[in-house]
XYZ file of C-alpha atoms in Angstrom:
217
model
C -67.777 -46.266 -7.196
C -65.907 -47.826 -4.265
C -64.602 -44.445 -3.108
C -68.134 -43.024 -3.079
C -69.368 -45.973 -1.012
C -66.574 -45.461 1.501
C -67.521 -41.823 1.852
C -71.179 -42.777 2.465
C -70.144 -45.267 5.164
C -67.858 -42.790 6.907
C -70.527 -40.103 7.092
C -71.958 -41.883 10.142
C -68.673 -41.546 12.096
C -66.635 -38.654 13.498
C -63.186 -38.901 11.954
C -60.404 -36.703 10.538
C -58.222 -37.723 7.655
C -54.684 -36.423 8.253
C -51.238 -36.996 6.746
C -48.257 -37.747 8.988
C -44.781 -37.893 7.407
C -42.901 -41.058 8.060
C -39.544 -41.408 9.784
C -37.787 -41.630 6.437
C -38.827 -38.048 5.568
C -37.717 -36.746 8.973
C -34.282 -38.310 8.526
C -34.000 -36.962 4.979
C -34.902 -33.434 6.126
C -32.307 -33.599 8.916
C -29.586 -34.792 6.536
C -30.465 -32.073 4.022
C -30.309 -29.410 6.741
C -26.916 -30.669 7.956
C -25.579 -30.646 4.393
C -26.716 -27.044 3.913
C -25.109 -26.021 7.202
C -21.875 -27.776 6.221
C -21.780 -26.023 2.841
C -22.503 -22.690 4.515
C -19.639 -23.197 6.996
C -17.244 -24.146 4.200
C -18.235 -21.089 2.163
C -17.844 -18.832 5.203
C -14.397 -20.296 5.925
C -13.279 -19.761 2.335
C -14.503 -16.162 2.324
C -12.667 -15.562 5.609
C -9.439 -17.016 4.198
C -9.674 -14.900 1.054
C -10.334 -11.773 3.137
C -7.300 -12.486 5.353
C -5.074 -13.001 2.321
C -6.273 -9.757 0.742
C -5.656 -7.871 3.984
C -2.161 -9.371 4.277
C -1.357 -8.447 0.660
C -2.652 -4.904 1.184
C -0.547 -4.592 4.332
C 2.599 -5.740 2.506
C 1.918 -3.356 -0.365
C 1.395 -0.437 2.024
C 4.613 -1.269 3.860
C 6.511 -1.404 0.555
C 4.990 1.890 -0.593
C 5.801 3.555 2.734
C 9.408 2.422 2.475
C 9.592 3.720 -1.088
C 8.176 7.088 -0.039
C 10.470 7.386 2.957
C 12.930 10.172 2.108
C 16.661 9.603 2.249
C 18.481 10.985 5.243
C 21.968 12.451 5.355
C 24.161 13.801 8.126
C 25.964 17.127 8.295
C 29.411 16.535 6.863
C 28.291 13.851 4.422
C 29.426 14.263 0.843
C 26.744 13.873 -1.813
C 26.339 14.167 -5.550
C 23.903 16.661 -7.034
C 21.641 15.570 -9.887
C 21.473 17.775 -12.961
C 19.474 17.281 -16.166
C 20.841 17.400 -19.717
C 18.954 20.064 -21.631
C 19.128 20.313 -25.392
C 17.159 23.528 -25.672
C 14.604 22.067 -28.091
C 11.181 20.509 -27.693
C 11.431 16.753 -27.351
C 9.666 14.557 -29.879
C 8.257 11.633 -27.883
C 10.646 9.883 -25.495
C 13.294 8.831 -27.991
C 15.567 11.698 -27.068
C 15.223 11.439 -23.304
C 18.614 11.449 -21.625
C 19.760 10.015 -18.341
C 20.427 12.429 -15.479
C 24.006 13.390 -14.656
C 25.595 14.110 -11.300
C 28.085 16.754 -10.277
C 30.104 16.884 -7.119
C 30.614 15.580 -4.557
C 29.628 18.415 -2.222
C 29.630 18.618 1.553
C 26.349 18.929 3.468
C 26.480 22.029 5.677
C 23.054 21.951 7.303
C 19.758 20.125 7.331
C 16.833 22.375 6.365
C 13.590 20.793 7.519
C 12.872 17.069 7.136
C 13.676 16.694 3.413
C 16.105 19.460 2.381
C 19.809 20.159 2.847
C 22.195 23.068 2.322
C 25.323 22.184 0.351
C 28.741 23.785 0.173
C 28.883 24.742 -3.503
C 31.941 25.960 -5.439
C 32.133 29.350 -7.099
C 31.249 27.782 -10.463
C 27.733 27.189 -9.103
C 27.242 30.584 -7.480
C 24.088 31.159 -9.554
C 22.412 28.077 -8.045
C 20.486 28.174 -4.769
C 22.372 26.054 -2.242
C 19.366 24.254 -0.643
C 18.183 21.048 -2.323
C 15.484 18.442 -1.854
C 16.720 14.937 -1.057
C 15.406 13.724 -4.418
C 18.221 15.731 -6.073
C 20.938 14.196 -3.915
C 22.775 10.906 -4.180
C 25.241 9.626 -1.618
C 26.994 7.210 -3.918
C 26.841 6.231 -7.568
C 26.977 2.797 -9.124
C 28.085 4.359 -12.410
C 30.837 6.914 -11.881
C 30.836 7.757 -15.610
C 27.694 9.814 -15.008
C 29.578 12.231 -12.724
C 30.605 15.552 -14.284
C 33.169 17.845 -12.610
C 31.626 21.275 -11.855
C 34.265 23.123 -13.877
C 33.306 21.208 -17.045
C 29.684 22.264 -17.221
C 27.627 25.433 -16.967
C 24.468 24.872 -14.929
C 21.494 27.243 -14.829
C 19.353 27.993 -11.769
C 17.089 25.036 -12.617
C 19.978 22.559 -12.606
C 19.977 22.186 -16.380
C 23.175 22.151 -18.364
C 22.954 23.057 -22.035
C 24.683 21.101 -24.767
C 24.910 22.191 -28.389
C 24.402 20.071 -31.499
C 27.451 19.337 -33.639
C 26.004 17.954 -36.863
C 23.039 16.283 -38.510
C 23.755 12.602 -39.126
C 20.579 11.343 -40.771
C 16.930 12.151 -41.463
C 13.594 10.378 -41.737
C 9.865 11.060 -41.981
C 7.693 10.162 -38.999
C 4.186 9.191 -40.115
C 1.415 10.257 -37.768
C -2.312 9.676 -38.061
C -3.060 12.840 -40.031
C 0.325 14.277 -40.841
C 3.993 13.633 -41.404
C 6.886 15.172 -39.513
C 10.438 15.250 -40.780
C 13.032 14.318 -38.173
C 16.805 14.625 -38.147
C 19.321 12.599 -36.175
C 21.559 15.041 -34.287
C 24.952 14.464 -32.672
C 25.534 16.497 -29.500
C 28.786 17.636 -27.886
C 28.377 15.599 -24.713
C 31.194 15.705 -22.185
C 30.937 11.930 -21.807
C 31.130 10.937 -25.444
C 28.829 11.337 -28.441
C 25.085 11.362 -27.935
C 22.473 11.078 -30.658
C 18.822 12.089 -30.612
C 16.033 12.466 -33.150
C 14.660 16.018 -33.340
C 12.083 17.843 -35.446
C 13.815 19.338 -38.458
C 11.794 22.584 -38.431
C 12.677 23.256 -34.780
C 16.358 22.505 -35.304
C 16.491 24.773 -38.375
C 14.938 27.596 -36.392
C 17.207 27.230 -33.359
C 20.433 25.957 -34.965
C 20.424 27.095 -38.626
C 24.192 26.560 -38.954
C 23.608 22.794 -38.961
C 21.918 23.008 -42.354
C 24.171 25.500 -44.158
C 26.235 22.822 -45.864
C 23.091 20.903 -46.881
C 21.327 23.741 -48.658
């Protein structure tokens, strides 16, 4: 009732009813805006720091990778070892039979061929091997001299493999796979640096080295 009477009284006057926010609201809005700006600056700073750290880490990783990829360099007259790979002449079963590389030499470098290859002075025992090698096959010094094989003690093919023959079968077992079973035999090889043992597939060894199984039949 009272509100209706006030409206009737005000009809005789020209007036506008408006809302004006007080000073408290203005201050609150300003503080809220400053807080948002502060949070935005802090977030931007953190993102910038993370980006700089990622860039620094990427730069270090690239530098490390570049150094790793940088090929070795030798001088004419340097003496280097040549890496050769033991080769059993049978298909490997997994990685159990993988052997460490061996080195023969040392040999003198006669000439540099391009940025990553060198010509070596090879003895007559290696006349069947091409005398230019990539740096990845060369080693200036060895931490383990027991891996070095004199050239006259090994016959190397044109792919730098030397072949060893099995001496005897020491043991056997059955390897269970998902859908089948494979019989394996433990073979002793005539390594120049002492006995070596690997697990091989029995069927492949019987086919390639039948003499190993004559006494077992």
